[in-house]
């Protein structure tokens, strides 16, 4: 028979890490190995975490330039202040959306979609899709709806992608370009993964 016991501090910390979907507790702003071409991105993530007057960030750049790391650092920074902010990988969120659409539970998809749209803090990491000309794309429509809604409601939103901005929905890009509410930053850093030790 298993006895009920209080989780250890380490177990609680691991449970929180998993619920926030962060890669490592070591992924903090302080631990980020700064390289010149990632400084603008790092500055924007820090500003947003510290409560800037703007509230939407699009950070785009090549693979391995630190975008997911900075998403982790943002979520960790908020967690230290007891603010929950999960890092949602876009592909995982889309799978969850599709599963709920097929669930047969009335209203399940709509309730979950509204929950995502209304989170006080939303991090959408690794938004990847290629727009197909002349074809309706459900994923892009949902993305566009989320961004538009959050822009109107002034909710803190971070999106990262390795796509060129020409592959993103024009309406969303327009909101990312709003000089009052948003920042759109190209992270020009090279892939740091091959250089890690």
Coordinates of C-alpha atoms in Angstrom, one line a residue:
X1 CA 0.0 0.0 0.0
X2 CA 1.4 3.4 -1.0
X3 CA 1.3 5.9 1.8
X4 CA 0.2 9.5 1.2
X5 CA 3.1 11.8 1.6
X6 CA 3.9 15.4 0.9
X7 CA 6.0 15.9 -2.3
X8 CA 9.5 17.0 -1.7
X9 CA 10.6 20.5 -2.7
X10 CA 12.4 19.0 -5.6
X11 CA 9.3 17.1 -6.7
X12 CA 7.2 20.2 -6.5
X13 CA 9.8 22.2 -8.5
X14 CA 9.8 19.5 -11.2
X15 CA 6.0 19.4 -11.3
X16 CA 6.0 23.1 -11.8
X17 CA 8.6 22.9 -14.6
X18 CA 6.5 20.3 -16.4
X19 CA 3.3 22.3 -16.0
X20 CA 5.0 25.4 -17.4
X21 CA 6.5 23.3 -20.2
X22 CA 9.9 24.9 -19.7
X23 CA 13.0 23.0 -20.8
X24 CA 15.2 23.8 -17.8
X25 CA 15.2 26.0 -14.7
X26 CA 18.7 27.0 -15.8
X27 CA 17.1 29.0 -18.7
X28 CA 17.1 32.3 -17.0
X29 CA 17.8 35.8 -18.4
X30 CA 20.9 35.9 -16.1
X31 CA 22.2 32.6 -17.5
X32 CA 21.7 33.5 -21.2
X33 CA 25.0 33.6 -23.0
X34 CA 24.7 36.9 -24.7
X35 CA 25.8 37.3 -28.2
X36 CA 25.6 40.6 -30.0
X37 CA 22.9 39.5 -32.5
X38 CA 20.5 38.3 -29.8
X39 CA 20.7 41.4 -27.6
X40 CA 17.6 43.2 -29.0
X41 CA 15.6 40.0 -28.4
X42 CA 16.9 39.6 -24.9
X43 CA 16.1 43.2 -24.1
X44 CA 12.5 42.9 -25.4
X45 CA 11.8 39.7 -23.4
X46 CA 13.2 41.3 -20.3
X47 CA 11.1 44.5 -20.8
X48 CA 8.0 42.5 -21.3
X49 CA 8.6 40.3 -18.2
X50 CA 9.2 43.5 -16.2
X51 CA 5.8 45.0 -17.2
X52 CA 6.4 47.3 -20.1
X53 CA 3.8 49.5 -21.6
X54 CA 3.7 47.4 -24.8
X55 CA 2.4 43.9 -24.5
X56 CA 2.8 41.9 -27.7
X57 CA 6.2 40.5 -29.0
X58 CA 7.0 38.6 -32.2
X59 CA 10.5 37.2 -32.1
X60 CA 11.6 35.6 -35.3
X61 CA 14.9 34.1 -36.4
X62 CA 16.7 31.0 -37.5
X63 CA 16.8 27.7 -35.6
X64 CA 18.9 27.7 -32.4
X65 CA 19.2 31.4 -31.9
X66 CA 17.7 31.4 -28.3
X67 CA 14.0 32.0 -28.9
X68 CA 12.7 29.1 -26.9
X69 CA 15.4 29.7 -24.2
X70 CA 14.1 33.3 -23.8
X71 CA 10.5 32.0 -23.6
X72 CA 11.6 29.8 -20.8
X73 CA 13.3 32.7 -19.1
X74 CA 10.2 34.8 -19.4
X75 CA 8.0 32.1 -17.8
X76 CA 10.6 31.5 -15.0
X77 CA 10.7 35.3 -14.3
X78 CA 6.9 35.4 -13.9
X79 CA 6.9 32.1 -11.9
X80 CA 9.3 33.8 -9.4
X81 CA 6.5 36.3 -8.8
X82 CA 3.8 33.6 -8.5
X83 CA 2.4 34.3 -12.0
X84 CA 1.7 31.2 -14.1
X85 CA 2.7 31.4 -17.8
X86 CA 3.0 28.2 -19.7
X87 CA 5.2 28.0 -22.8
X88 CA 2.9 26.5 -25.4
X89 CA 4.6 24.9 -28.4
X90 CA 2.4 25.8 -31.3
X91 CA 2.4 22.2 -32.7
X92 CA 1.3 20.8 -29.4
X93 CA -1.5 23.4 -29.0
X94 CA -2.7 22.6 -32.6
X95 CA -2.8 18.9 -31.7
X96 CA -4.8 19.7 -28.6
X97 CA -7.2 21.9 -30.6
X98 CA -7.7 19.1 -33.2
X99 CA -8.2 16.5 -30.5
X100 CA -10.9 18.6 -28.8
X101 CA -12.6 19.2 -32.2
X102 CA -12.9 15.4 -32.6
X103 CA -13.8 14.7 -29.0
X104 CA -17.5 14.8 -29.6
X105 CA -17.9 16.7 -26.3
X106 CA -20.2 19.7 -27.1
X107 CA -18.5 23.0 -26.6
X108 CA -15.1 21.4 -25.6
X109 CA -13.2 23.1 -28.4
X110 CA -14.8 26.5 -28.0
X111 CA -14.3 26.5 -24.2
X112 CA -10.6 25.6 -24.6
X113 CA -10.0 28.1 -27.4
X114 CA -11.6 30.9 -25.3
X115 CA -9.4 29.9 -22.4
X116 CA -6.3 30.2 -24.5
X117 CA -7.4 33.5 -26.0
X118 CA -8.1 34.9 -22.5
X119 CA -5.0 33.8 -20.6
X120 CA -3.4 36.8 -18.9
X121 CA 0.0 35.7 -20.3
X122 CA 0.4 33.6 -23.5
X123 CA 3.7 32.3 -25.0
X124 CA 3.3 30.6 -28.4
X125 CA 6.7 29.1 -29.2
X126 CA 7.9 27.7 -32.5
X127 CA 4.9 28.8 -34.7
X128 CA 5.6 26.8 -37.8
X129 CA 3.5 26.4 -40.9
X130 CA 3.8 27.3 -44.6
X131 CA 1.0 29.3 -46.1
X132 CA -0.4 27.5 -49.2
X133 CA -1.5 29.9 -51.9
X134 CA -5.2 29.6 -52.8
X135 CA -5.9 27.3 -49.9
X136 CA -7.8 28.0 -46.7
X137 CA -5.6 27.2 -43.7
X138 CA -7.5 26.5 -40.5
X139 CA -4.3 26.7 -38.4
X140 CA -3.5 30.2 -39.6
X141 CA -7.1 31.3 -39.1
X142 CA -7.0 30.2 -35.5
X143 CA -3.6 31.9 -35.0
X144 CA -4.9 35.1 -36.6
X145 CA -8.0 35.0 -34.3
X146 CA -5.9 34.5 -31.2
X147 CA -3.5 37.4 -32.1
X148 CA -6.3 39.8 -33.1
X149 CA -8.3 39.1 -29.9
X150 CA -5.3 39.5 -27.6
X151 CA -4.2 42.7 -29.4
X152 CA -7.7 44.2 -28.9
X153 CA -7.9 43.1 -25.2
X154 CA -4.3 44.2 -24.5
X155 CA -3.2 40.8 -23.2
X156 CA 0.6 40.0 -22.9
X157 CA 1.5 37.7 -25.8
X158 CA 4.8 36.3 -27.1
X159 CA 5.1 34.5 -30.4
X160 CA 8.3 33.0 -31.7
X161 CA 8.9 31.5 -35.1
X162 CA 11.7 30.6 -37.5
X163 CA 9.5 31.6 -40.4
X164 CA 10.0 34.8 -42.4
X165 CA 7.3 37.2 -41.6
X166 CA 6.0 37.1 -45.2
X167 CA 4.7 33.6 -44.2
X168 CA 2.6 34.9 -41.3
X169 CA -1.0 36.2 -41.7
X170 CA -0.9 39.9 -42.8
X171 CA -3.5 40.9 -40.2
X172 CA -1.3 39.4 -37.4
X173 CA 1.8 41.0 -38.8
X174 CA 0.0 44.4 -38.8
X175 CA -0.7 44.0 -35.1
X176 CA 2.9 42.9 -34.4
X177 CA 4.0 46.2 -36.2
X178 CA 1.8 48.4 -34.0
X179 CA 4.5 50.8 -32.5
X180 CA 2.4 51.5 -29.4
X181 CA 1.4 48.0 -28.4
X182 CA 3.9 45.6 -30.0
X183 CA 7.5 44.8 -30.8
X184 CA 8.6 42.7 -33.8
X185 CA 12.3 41.7 -33.5
X186 CA 14.5 39.7 -35.8
X187 CA 16.9 37.6 -33.8
X188 CA 20.0 37.5 -36.0
X189 CA 22.1 35.2 -33.8
X190 CA 23.5 32.0 -35.3
X191 CA 22.5 28.6 -34.2
X192 CA 24.3 28.2 -30.8
X193 CA 23.5 24.5 -30.3
X194 CA 26.6 23.1 -32.2
X195 CA 28.8 25.4 -30.0
X196 CA 27.4 24.2 -26.7
X197 CA 29.6 22.3 -24.3

